[in-house]
mmCIF file of C-alpha atoms and ligand atoms in Angstrom:
data_model
loop_
_atom_site.group_PDB
_atom_site.id
_atom_site.type_symbol
_atom_site.label_atom_id
_atom_site.label_comp_id
_atom_site.label_asym_id
_atom_site.label_seq_id
_atom_site.Cartn_x
_atom_site.Cartn_y
_atom_site.Cartn_z
ATOM 1 C CA MET A 18 89.177 120.604 -45.140
ATOM 2 C CA LEU A 19 85.849 121.346 -46.757
ATOM 3 C CA LYS A 20 85.830 122.786 -50.253
ATOM 4 C CA ARG A 21 82.970 125.236 -50.741
ATOM 5 C CA TYR A 22 80.542 125.350 -53.663
ATOM 6 C CA LEU A 23 78.042 128.155 -54.113
ATOM 7 C CA LEU A 24 74.787 126.953 -55.706
ATOM 8 C CA ALA A 25 72.513 129.654 -54.285
ATOM 9 C CA PRO A 26 70.253 131.919 -56.343
ATOM 10 C CA GLY A 27 72.471 134.836 -55.376
ATOM 11 C CA PRO A 28 75.130 135.574 -54.546
ATOM 12 C CA THR A 29 76.576 133.340 -57.240
ATOM 13 C CA PRO A 30 80.179 132.341 -58.017
ATOM 14 C CA VAL A 31 82.431 134.986 -59.581
ATOM 15 C CA PRO A 32 84.748 133.865 -62.415
ATOM 16 C CA PRO A 33 88.503 134.275 -61.799
ATOM 17 C CA GLU A 34 88.890 136.737 -64.712
ATOM 18 C CA VAL A 35 86.281 138.972 -63.099
ATOM 19 C CA LEU A 36 87.890 138.729 -59.677
ATOM 20 C CA LEU A 37 91.302 139.575 -61.115
ATOM 21 C CA SER A 38 89.966 142.556 -63.044
ATOM 22 C CA MET A 39 88.742 143.981 -59.754
ATOM 23 C CA ALA A 40 92.163 143.638 -58.107
ATOM 24 C CA MET A 41 93.712 146.645 -59.878
ATOM 25 C CA PRO A 42 94.496 149.855 -57.974
ATOM 26 C CA MET A 43 91.628 152.296 -57.506
ATOM 27 C CA ILE A 44 90.994 154.962 -60.112
ATOM 28 C CA HIS A 45 88.941 158.131 -59.740
ATOM 29 C CA HIS A 46 85.356 157.989 -60.945
ATOM 30 C CA ARG A 47 85.422 161.499 -62.517
ATOM 31 C CA ALA A 48 88.890 161.121 -64.073
ATOM 32 C CA PRO A 49 89.250 160.492 -67.819
ATOM 33 C CA ASP A 50 90.433 156.895 -67.352
ATOM 34 C CA PHE A 51 87.092 155.870 -65.865
ATOM 35 C CA LEU A 52 84.825 157.400 -68.529
ATOM 36 C CA PRO A 53 85.453 154.763 -71.233
ATOM 37 C CA ILE A 54 84.916 152.050 -68.604
ATOM 38 C CA LEU A 55 81.472 153.376 -67.799
ATOM 39 C CA ASP A 56 80.727 153.880 -71.476
ATOM 40 C CA SER A 57 81.548 150.260 -72.151
ATOM 41 C CA ALA A 58 79.442 149.038 -69.207
ATOM 42 C CA LYS A 59 76.524 151.139 -70.424
ATOM 43 C CA LYS A 60 76.664 149.619 -73.904
ATOM 44 C CA GLY A 61 77.185 146.122 -72.556
ATOM 45 C CA LEU A 62 74.067 146.411 -70.417
ATOM 46 C CA GLN A 63 72.011 147.639 -73.382
ATOM 47 C CA TRP A 64 73.144 144.524 -75.218
ATOM 48 C CA LEU A 65 72.217 142.264 -72.322
ATOM 49 C CA PHE A 66 68.873 143.974 -71.671
ATOM 50 C CA GLN A 67 68.097 144.006 -75.411
ATOM 51 C CA ALA A 68 67.192 147.653 -74.911
ATOM 52 C CA LYS A 69 68.077 150.738 -76.928
ATOM 53 C CA GLY A 70 67.391 153.170 -74.099
ATOM 54 C CA ASP A 71 69.511 153.861 -71.063
ATOM 55 C CA VAL A 72 70.205 151.235 -68.467
ATOM 56 C CA LEU A 73 71.006 153.046 -65.234
ATOM 57 C CA ILE A 74 73.757 151.691 -62.999
ATOM 58 C CA LEU A 75 73.038 152.138 -59.303
ATOM 59 C CA CYS A 76 75.274 151.443 -56.357
ATOM 60 C CA SER A 77 72.818 149.346 -54.334
ATOM 61 C CA THR A 78 71.434 145.842 -54.166
ATOM 62 C CA GLY A 79 68.618 144.837 -56.491
ATOM 63 C CA THR A 80 65.985 146.039 -54.071
ATOM 64 C CA GLY A 81 67.341 149.585 -54.419
ATOM 65 C CA GLY A 82 66.486 149.373 -58.116
ATOM 66 C CA MET A 83 62.981 148.210 -57.182
ATOM 67 C CA VAL A 84 62.549 151.150 -54.805
ATOM 68 C CA GLY A 85 63.719 153.571 -57.500
ATOM 69 C CA ALA A 86 61.223 152.067 -59.934
ATOM 70 C CA VAL A 87 58.480 153.105 -57.511
ATOM 71 C CA ASN A 88 59.548 156.512 -56.225
ATOM 72 C CA ASN A 89 60.576 157.957 -59.600
ATOM 73 C CA PHE A 90 57.410 157.311 -61.573
ATOM 74 C CA PHE A 91 54.367 157.644 -59.329
ATOM 75 C CA ASN A 92 52.481 159.845 -56.938
ATOM 76 C CA PRO A 93 50.982 158.845 -53.609
ATOM 77 C CA GLY A 94 47.525 157.396 -54.174
ATOM 78 C CA ASP A 95 48.348 156.018 -57.629
ATOM 79 C CA LYS A 96 46.954 152.565 -58.235
ATOM 80 C CA ALA A 97 49.343 149.672 -58.832
ATOM 81 C CA LEU A 98 48.676 146.098 -59.856
ATOM 82 C CA VAL A 99 51.123 143.636 -58.342
ATOM 83 C CA VAL A 100 51.493 140.015 -59.386
ATOM 84 C CA ASN A 101 52.088 138.246 -56.100
ATOM 85 C CA GLY A 102 53.110 134.628 -56.473
ATOM 86 C CA GLY A 103 55.840 134.449 -53.861
ATOM 87 C CA LYS A 104 58.212 136.285 -51.544
ATOM 88 C CA PHE A 105 59.421 138.746 -54.165
ATOM 89 C CA GLY A 106 55.959 139.551 -55.462
ATOM 90 C CA GLU A 107 55.132 140.357 -51.869
ATOM 91 C CA ARG A 108 58.151 142.695 -51.824
ATOM 92 C CA TRP A 109 56.664 144.744 -54.692
ATOM 93 C CA THR A 110 53.501 145.183 -52.656
ATOM 94 C CA LYS A 111 55.443 146.267 -49.571
ATOM 95 C CA ILE A 112 57.564 148.783 -51.491
ATOM 96 C CA CYS A 113 54.534 150.259 -53.279
ATOM 97 C CA GLN A 114 52.648 150.570 -50.003
ATOM 98 C CA ALA A 115 55.641 152.157 -48.268
ATOM 99 C CA TYR A 116 55.437 154.933 -50.882
ATOM 100 C CA GLY A 117 51.683 155.389 -50.587
ATOM 101 C CA LEU A 118 50.532 153.571 -53.711
ATOM 102 C CA LYS A 119 47.172 151.798 -53.642
ATOM 103 C CA VAL A 120 47.955 148.198 -54.377
ATOM 104 C CA GLU A 121 45.694 145.653 -55.935
ATOM 105 C CA GLU A 122 47.123 142.165 -56.203
ATOM 106 C CA VAL A 123 46.734 139.390 -58.717
ATOM 107 C CA THR A 124 47.568 136.566 -56.357
ATOM 108 C CA VAL A 125 49.057 133.447 -57.825
ATOM 109 C CA GLU A 126 49.322 130.195 -55.952
ATOM 110 C CA TRP A 127 52.946 129.519 -54.984
ATOM 111 C CA GLY A 128 54.558 127.280 -57.595
ATOM 112 C CA TYR A 129 52.363 128.563 -60.428
ATOM 113 C CA ALA A 130 52.803 131.244 -63.097
ATOM 114 C CA VAL A 131 50.482 134.193 -63.594
ATOM 115 C CA LYS A 132 47.986 134.002 -66.435
ATOM 116 C CA PRO A 133 48.294 137.108 -68.611
ATOM 117 C CA GLU A 134 44.486 137.031 -68.962
ATOM 118 C CA ALA A 135 44.147 137.576 -65.214
ATOM 119 C CA VAL A 136 46.219 140.747 -65.507
ATOM 120 C CA GLU A 137 44.233 141.823 -68.546
ATOM 121 C CA ALA A 138 40.938 141.358 -66.672
ATOM 122 C CA ALA A 139 42.190 143.430 -63.731
ATOM 123 C CA LEU A 140 43.360 146.230 -66.041
ATOM 124 C CA LYS A 141 40.063 146.269 -67.924
ATOM 125 C CA LYS A 142 38.165 146.463 -64.688
ATOM 126 C CA ASP A 143 40.177 149.434 -63.470
ATOM 127 C CA PRO A 144 41.676 151.554 -66.265
ATOM 128 C CA ASP A 145 43.094 153.846 -63.586
ATOM 129 C CA ILE A 146 45.881 151.396 -62.762
ATOM 130 C CA LYS A 147 49.170 153.158 -63.378
ATOM 131 C CA ALA A 148 51.497 150.159 -63.486
ATOM 132 C CA VAL A 149 51.800 146.391 -63.439
ATOM 133 C CA PHE A 150 54.609 145.043 -61.245
ATOM 134 C CA VAL A 151 55.869 141.486 -61.672
ATOM 135 C CA GLN A 152 58.922 139.259 -61.249
ATOM 136 C CA ALA A 153 60.415 137.589 -64.322
ATOM 137 C CA THR A 154 61.629 134.763 -62.119
ATOM 138 C CA GLU A 155 59.963 134.474 -58.721
ATOM 139 C CA THR A 156 63.044 133.150 -56.957
ATOM 140 C CA SER A 157 61.147 131.855 -53.919
ATOM 141 C CA THR A 158 59.126 129.369 -56.005
ATOM 142 C CA GLY A 159 61.458 128.858 -58.968
ATOM 143 C CA VAL A 160 58.729 129.965 -61.395
ATOM 144 C CA TYR A 161 59.281 132.079 -64.498
ATOM 145 C CA HIS A 162 56.366 134.383 -65.335
ATOM 146 C CA ASP A 163 55.495 134.893 -68.992
ATOM 147 C CA ILE A 164 56.942 138.362 -69.562
ATOM 148 C CA GLU A 165 56.328 138.284 -73.304
ATOM 149 C CA GLY A 166 52.654 137.380 -72.792
ATOM 150 C CA LEU A 167 52.207 140.013 -70.094
ATOM 151 C CA GLY A 168 53.888 142.604 -72.312
ATOM 152 C CA LYS A 169 51.324 141.936 -75.031
ATOM 153 C CA VAL A 170 48.565 142.683 -72.528
ATOM 154 C CA VAL A 171 50.002 145.748 -70.821
ATOM 155 C CA ARG A 172 51.039 147.504 -74.047
ATOM 156 C CA ASN A 173 47.339 148.007 -74.873
ATOM 157 C CA PHE A 174 46.873 150.198 -71.812
ATOM 158 C CA GLU A 175 48.249 153.618 -72.590
ATOM 159 C CA ASN A 176 48.478 154.842 -68.995
ATOM 160 C CA THR A 177 49.985 151.695 -67.548
ATOM 161 C CA LEU A 178 53.686 151.010 -67.148
ATOM 162 C CA PHE A 179 55.037 147.463 -67.258
ATOM 163 C CA ILE A 180 57.663 147.000 -64.537
ATOM 164 C CA VAL A 181 59.657 143.776 -64.293
ATOM 165 C CA ASP A 182 61.964 142.597 -61.529
ATOM 166 C CA ALA A 183 64.372 140.495 -63.579
ATOM 167 C CA ILE A 184 67.002 140.407 -60.853
ATOM 168 C CA SER A 185 67.268 136.609 -60.798
ATOM 169 C CA ALA A 186 66.146 136.039 -64.414
ATOM 170 C CA LEU A 187 68.574 138.235 -66.297
ATOM 171 C CA VAL A 188 71.220 136.168 -68.135
ATOM 172 C CA ALA A 189 69.273 132.929 -67.534
ATOM 173 C CA GLN A 190 66.153 133.860 -69.550
ATOM 174 C CA ASP A 191 65.782 135.551 -72.908
ATOM 175 C CA LEU A 192 64.197 138.889 -71.957
ATOM 176 C CA LYS A 193 63.511 141.231 -74.859
ATOM 177 C CA THR A 194 62.965 144.502 -73.039
ATOM 178 C CA ASP A 195 62.134 146.682 -76.055
ATOM 179 C CA GLU A 196 60.409 144.118 -78.222
ATOM 180 C CA TRP A 197 58.147 142.932 -75.416
ATOM 181 C CA GLY A 198 57.257 146.411 -74.220
ATOM 182 C CA VAL A 199 58.870 146.314 -70.799
ATOM 183 C CA ASP A 200 59.002 149.891 -69.490
ATOM 184 C CA ILE A 201 61.272 149.309 -66.530
ATOM 185 C CA MET A 202 63.398 146.221 -66.028
ATOM 186 C CA ILE A 203 65.622 145.681 -63.025
ATOM 187 C CA GLY A 204 68.724 143.523 -62.695
ATOM 188 C CA GLY A 205 71.273 142.948 -59.950
ATOM 189 C CA SER A 206 74.977 142.170 -59.956
ATOM 190 C CA GLN A 207 75.119 139.118 -57.698
ATOM 191 C CA LYS A 208 72.840 136.821 -59.707
ATOM 192 C CA GLY A 209 73.268 135.972 -63.391
ATOM 193 C CA LEU A 210 75.895 138.657 -63.896
ATOM 194 C CA MET A 211 78.501 136.711 -61.918
ATOM 195 C CA LEU A 212 79.565 139.684 -59.779
ATOM 196 C CA PRO A 213 79.666 140.364 -56.059
ATOM 197 C CA PRO A 214 76.581 142.094 -54.606
ATOM 198 C CA GLY A 215 76.416 145.882 -54.860
ATOM 199 C CA LEU A 216 75.019 146.981 -58.226
ATOM 200 C CA ALA A 217 71.471 147.350 -59.522
ATOM 201 C CA PHE A 218 70.651 147.966 -63.185
ATOM 202 C CA VAL A 219 67.453 149.624 -64.358
ATOM 203 C CA SER A 220 66.302 150.089 -67.944
ATOM 204 C CA VAL A 221 63.777 152.859 -68.514
ATOM 205 C CA SER A 222 61.571 153.267 -71.611
ATOM 206 C CA GLU A 223 60.538 156.591 -73.156
ATOM 207 C CA LYS A 224 56.997 155.996 -71.922
ATOM 208 C CA ALA A 225 58.359 155.708 -68.389
ATOM 209 C CA TRP A 226 60.545 158.826 -68.745
ATOM 210 C CA LYS A 227 57.395 160.777 -69.712
ATOM 211 C CA ARG A 228 55.747 159.546 -66.543
ATOM 212 C CA ASN A 229 58.815 160.566 -64.559
ATOM 213 C CA GLU A 230 58.056 164.210 -65.412
ATOM 214 C CA THR A 231 54.764 164.063 -63.518
ATOM 215 C CA SER A 232 56.005 162.142 -60.492
ATOM 216 C CA LYS A 233 56.398 164.244 -57.372
ATOM 217 C CA MET A 234 57.506 161.723 -54.785
ATOM 218 C CA PRO A 235 60.388 162.739 -52.538
ATOM 219 C CA ARG A 236 63.709 161.363 -53.726
ATOM 220 C CA PHE A 237 67.353 162.067 -53.251
ATOM 221 C CA TYR A 238 69.669 159.070 -53.579
ATOM 222 C CA PHE A 239 67.626 157.211 -56.197
ATOM 223 C CA ASN A 240 66.991 160.087 -58.577
ATOM 224 C CA PHE A 241 66.673 158.485 -61.989
ATOM 225 C CA LYS A 242 66.502 161.725 -63.979
ATOM 226 C CA LYS A 243 69.817 162.815 -62.513
ATOM 227 C CA GLU A 244 71.277 159.360 -63.114
ATOM 228 C CA ARG A 245 70.190 159.608 -66.747
ATOM 229 C CA GLU A 246 71.827 163.010 -67.181
ATOM 230 C CA ASN A 247 75.022 161.705 -65.637
ATOM 231 C CA LEU A 248 74.987 158.509 -67.679
ATOM 232 C CA ALA A 249 74.937 160.591 -70.852
ATOM 233 C CA LYS A 250 78.328 161.931 -69.696
ATOM 234 C CA ASN A 251 79.560 158.447 -68.697
ATOM 235 C CA GLN A 252 79.148 159.302 -65.045
ATOM 236 C CA THR A 253 76.901 158.393 -62.164
ATOM 237 C CA ASN A 254 75.181 160.902 -59.897
ATOM 238 C CA PHE A 255 77.238 159.955 -56.856
ATOM 239 C CA THR A 256 80.555 158.094 -56.587
ATOM 240 C CA SER A 257 80.541 155.202 -59.044
ATOM 241 C CA ALA A 258 81.103 151.692 -57.739
ATOM 242 C CA VAL A 259 84.346 151.765 -59.713
ATOM 243 C CA THR A 260 85.553 148.273 -58.838
ATOM 244 C CA LEU A 261 82.252 146.540 -59.515
ATOM 245 C CA ILE A 262 81.805 148.375 -62.810
ATOM 246 C CA ILE A 263 85.246 147.229 -63.943
ATOM 247 C CA GLY A 264 84.191 143.695 -63.004
ATOM 248 C CA LEU A 265 80.905 144.193 -64.848
ATOM 249 C CA ASN A 266 82.770 144.898 -68.080
ATOM 250 C CA GLU A 267 84.771 141.721 -67.642
ATOM 251 C CA ALA A 268 81.630 139.685 -66.947
ATOM 252 C CA ILE A 269 79.875 141.118 -69.994
ATOM 253 C CA LYS A 270 82.940 140.323 -72.089
ATOM 254 C CA ILE A 271 82.626 136.666 -71.045
ATOM 255 C CA LEU A 272 78.922 136.625 -71.908
ATOM 256 C CA GLN A 273 79.497 138.328 -75.252
ATOM 257 C CA LYS A 274 82.135 135.796 -76.172
ATOM 258 C CA GLU A 275 79.626 133.006 -75.515
ATOM 259 C CA GLY A 276 76.798 134.835 -77.295
ATOM 260 C CA LEU A 277 73.344 135.582 -75.907
ATOM 261 C CA GLU A 278 71.613 132.577 -77.488
ATOM 262 C CA ASN A 279 74.256 130.214 -76.121
ATOM 263 C CA VAL A 280 74.071 131.800 -72.677
ATOM 264 C CA PHE A 281 70.310 131.193 -72.557
ATOM 265 C CA GLY A 282 70.759 127.717 -74.042
ATOM 266 C CA ARG A 283 73.295 126.786 -71.374
ATOM 267 C CA HIS A 284 70.978 127.870 -68.573
ATOM 268 C CA ALA A 285 68.027 126.037 -70.105
ATOM 269 C CA LYS A 286 70.077 122.847 -70.333
ATOM 270 C CA LEU A 287 71.420 123.065 -66.770
ATOM 271 C CA ALA A 288 67.897 123.639 -65.463
ATOM 272 C CA HIS A 289 66.506 120.762 -67.539
ATOM 273 C CA ALA A 290 69.257 118.407 -66.321
ATOM 274 C CA THR A 291 68.574 119.385 -62.713
ATOM 275 C CA ARG A 292 64.852 118.705 -63.066
ATOM 276 C CA GLU A 293 65.426 115.319 -64.728
ATOM 277 C CA ALA A 294 67.811 114.341 -61.932
ATOM 278 C CA VAL A 295 65.315 115.388 -59.274
ATOM 279 C CA LYS A 296 62.549 113.357 -60.917
ATOM 280 C CA ALA A 297 64.838 110.331 -61.229
ATOM 281 C CA LEU A 298 65.374 110.525 -57.474
ATOM 282 C CA GLY A 299 61.625 110.403 -56.948
ATOM 283 C CA LEU A 300 61.346 113.991 -55.720
ATOM 284 C CA GLY A 301 58.892 116.606 -56.946
ATOM 285 C CA ILE A 302 59.553 119.953 -58.590
ATOM 286 C CA TYR A 303 57.862 122.714 -56.592
ATOM 287 C CA SER A 304 57.288 124.842 -59.708
ATOM 288 C CA LYS A 305 54.194 123.184 -61.127
ATOM 289 C CA GLU A 306 54.374 125.261 -64.277
ATOM 290 C CA SER A 307 56.993 127.289 -66.097
ATOM 291 C CA PRO A 308 60.059 126.266 -64.055
ATOM 292 C CA SER A 309 62.795 128.865 -64.358
ATOM 293 C CA ASN A 310 66.240 128.456 -65.884
ATOM 294 C CA SER A 311 67.850 130.187 -62.888
ATOM 295 C CA VAL A 312 66.931 128.047 -59.926
ATOM 296 C CA THR A 313 65.171 124.747 -59.279
ATOM 297 C CA ALA A 314 62.872 124.529 -56.259
ATOM 298 C CA ILE A 315 62.774 120.914 -55.098
ATOM 299 C CA GLU A 316 60.189 119.342 -52.816
ATOM 300 C CA ALA A 317 61.600 117.573 -49.786
ATOM 301 C CA PRO A 318 60.444 113.948 -49.538
ATOM 302 C CA GLU A 319 57.576 113.165 -47.185
ATOM 303 C CA GLY A 320 58.800 113.254 -43.579
ATOM 304 C CA ILE A 321 62.101 115.002 -44.278
ATOM 305 C CA ASP A 322 62.569 118.677 -43.435
ATOM 306 C CA GLY A 323 63.716 120.680 -46.459
ATOM 307 C CA GLN A 324 65.764 122.951 -44.205
ATOM 308 C CA LEU A 325 67.654 119.904 -42.959
ATOM 309 C CA ILE A 326 68.586 118.924 -46.520
ATOM 310 C CA TYR A 327 69.815 122.469 -47.154
ATOM 311 C CA LYS A 328 71.768 122.433 -43.888
ATOM 312 C CA LYS A 329 73.363 119.030 -44.460
ATOM 313 C CA LEU A 330 74.394 119.956 -48.003
ATOM 314 C CA ARG A 331 76.190 122.964 -46.610
ATOM 315 C CA GLU A 332 77.669 121.588 -43.420
ATOM 316 C CA LYS A 333 78.732 118.156 -44.567
ATOM 317 C CA TYR A 334 79.491 118.714 -48.251
ATOM 318 C CA GLY A 335 80.256 122.435 -48.468
ATOM 319 C CA ILE A 336 77.416 123.104 -50.898
ATOM 320 C CA THR A 337 75.451 126.261 -50.245
ATOM 321 C CA GLY A 338 72.073 126.106 -51.940
ATOM 322 C CA ALA A 339 69.004 127.727 -50.429
ATOM 323 C CA GLY A 340 66.158 126.624 -48.225
ATOM 324 C CA GLY A 341 62.512 127.541 -48.607
ATOM 325 C CA GLN A 342 61.068 130.893 -47.603
ATOM 326 C CA ASP A 343 57.939 131.639 -45.643
ATOM 327 C CA ARG A 344 55.166 129.111 -46.328
ATOM 328 C CA ALA A 345 57.564 126.955 -48.383
ATOM 329 C CA LYS A 346 60.058 126.748 -45.520
ATOM 330 C CA GLY A 347 60.716 123.138 -44.614
ATOM 331 C CA LYS A 348 58.815 121.920 -47.663
ATOM 332 C CA ILE A 349 61.440 122.715 -50.254
ATOM 333 C CA PHE A 350 65.095 123.465 -50.860
ATOM 334 C CA ARG A 351 66.618 125.131 -53.901
ATOM 335 C CA LEU A 352 69.602 124.587 -56.153
ATOM 336 C CA ALA A 353 70.621 127.367 -58.523
ATOM 337 C CA HIS A 354 72.310 127.042 -61.909
ATOM 338 C CA LEU A 355 72.795 130.709 -62.510
ATOM 339 C CA GLY A 356 75.608 132.793 -63.955
ATOM 340 C CA TYR A 357 79.002 131.156 -63.712
ATOM 341 C CA ALA A 358 77.467 127.678 -63.783
ATOM 342 C CA ASP A 359 78.223 124.704 -65.956
ATOM 343 C CA THR A 360 77.915 120.904 -66.300
ATOM 344 C CA PHE A 361 79.761 119.960 -63.142
ATOM 345 C CA ASP A 362 77.956 122.416 -60.922
ATOM 346 C CA VAL A 363 74.800 120.434 -61.622
ATOM 347 C CA ILE A 364 76.559 117.062 -61.247
ATOM 348 C CA THR A 365 78.138 118.156 -57.962
ATOM 349 C CA GLY A 366 74.870 119.414 -56.536
ATOM 350 C CA ILE A 367 72.914 116.316 -57.528
ATOM 351 C CA ALA A 368 75.600 113.869 -56.348
ATOM 352 C CA ALA A 369 75.689 115.550 -52.948
ATOM 353 C CA LEU A 370 71.902 115.603 -52.800
ATOM 354 C CA GLU A 371 71.813 111.823 -53.329
ATOM 355 C CA MET A 372 74.247 111.328 -50.453
ATOM 356 C CA VAL A 373 72.300 113.621 -48.145
ATOM 357 C CA LEU A 374 68.995 111.951 -48.972
ATOM 358 C CA LYS A 375 70.465 108.522 -48.283
ATOM 359 C CA GLU A 376 71.882 109.711 -44.976
ATOM 360 C CA LEU A 377 68.476 111.074 -44.003
ATOM 361 C CA GLY A 378 66.884 107.696 -44.600
ATOM 362 C CA HIS A 379 65.243 108.353 -47.949
ATOM 363 C CA SER A 380 65.553 105.363 -50.231
ATOM 364 C CA VAL A 381 67.743 106.352 -53.188
ATOM 365 C CA THR A 382 69.943 104.504 -55.606
ATOM 366 C CA LEU A 383 73.190 106.416 -55.609
ATOM 367 C CA GLY A 384 74.045 107.711 -59.056
ATOM 368 C CA LYS A 385 70.512 107.590 -60.410
ATOM 369 C CA GLY A 386 70.017 111.338 -60.353
ATOM 370 C CA VAL A 387 73.501 111.964 -61.656
ATOM 371 C CA ALA A 388 72.902 109.581 -64.567
ATOM 372 C CA ALA A 389 69.662 111.336 -65.476
ATOM 373 C CA ALA A 390 71.450 114.692 -65.424
ATOM 374 C CA GLN A 391 74.307 113.335 -67.513
ATOM 375 C CA GLU A 392 71.881 112.144 -70.189
ATOM 376 C CA VAL A 393 70.614 115.711 -70.595
ATOM 377 C CA LEU A 394 74.000 117.364 -70.230
ATOM 378 C CA MET A 395 75.518 115.203 -72.976
ATOM 379 C CA GLN A 396 72.890 116.200 -75.550
HETATM 380 C C1 LIG B 428 67.618 138.459 -55.172
HETATM 381 C C2 LIG B 428 66.357 139.051 -55.637
HETATM 382 C C3 LIG B 428 66.010 140.389 -55.368
HETATM 383 C C4 LIG B 428 66.877 141.419 -54.714
HETATM 384 O O1 LIG B 428 67.582 141.134 -53.666
HETATM 385 P P1 LIG B 428 68.728 142.101 -53.112
HETATM 386 O O2 LIG B 428 69.136 141.372 -51.893
HETATM 387 O O3 LIG B 428 68.156 143.420 -52.858
HETATM 388 O O4 LIG B 428 69.791 142.159 -54.174
HETATM 389 C C5 LIG B 428 64.820 140.867 -55.857
HETATM 390 N N1 LIG B 428 64.011 140.111 -56.575
HETATM 391 C C6 LIG B 428 64.310 138.839 -56.892
HETATM 392 C C7 LIG B 428 63.367 138.073 -57.748
HETATM 393 C C8 LIG B 428 65.486 138.263 -56.426
HETATM 394 O O5 LIG B 428 65.783 136.999 -56.738
#
């Protein structure tokens, strides 16, 4: 037998309490018994997003939330500034272009974080830019972009919305939506929220709702104004993802019991321990600055294919991490510490990594990475 461990940056493991909560018989999404469930989910998300305004709940993957953030607030020909420092930055560009926006990019070398000054310079040069799109965590490179710093820049531009894909960052990073001036922030169920895939969450600021009134793009399924009206009545526009929303309440309950500061602290510690272990094994961290608390991107040793490490971890030891994407394919592999993750997820991943590296002919002292992780985890 091979016991399976999920250490991917989404989907992530689902706690047993959450799984059990989703095993109850189906209830009707317009019936009175569902309304308090949605009300509770709504409030829980506001707590998690650190946002006073509505957080819409969409039945889609995270990308659906990203699409809605484009086709509910703009008109074809509008100018958008996209921070592109990896695969998901690239996705913003593709979505914006699909809807006829004129995209200008601030390109960031893979493995590096955007400089808020670079965004400021681009906005000063072209005051016609209607929005800045960025990832909080660029999952493909394991880099966290400075959302607070970017918020300070964008808030000075009256006609510019600040739109953040926090799908892999939410829960792992402290993201103060209101305080930092984020107009639209997007989350997804299968990352930090410890749920199966299928829900997207989108917070919308008053500034963004004003913009919504002037946006004439075609929309039907992702109609945020209608979602907002329904949310006020503890409903969704179409059939609610009843089961997942019940699970969401259970997941939020777990997070609330731990407390936001502790949740962020736990992720920071797991990420730190992972990085120390990787360094102790003589491997490099792909994120040259601002490594994220969600996922660690690790450089494969010289002469060893990163995809092979990923494959061996999975096939021989039952550990599903992630490989590299696009230009990083073969060069890196990734281990997540996101959501329902704790001390022994890190230890397990690192111990298996040592065994795989040794099998692939890399010189390692077994236990060296584990010991380095333990030192951090015991603090
Ligand atoms: C996972 C992820 C997404 C969305 O992926 P879906 O498959 O649509 O849920 C978007 N952005 C980032 C940064 C991600 O990590």
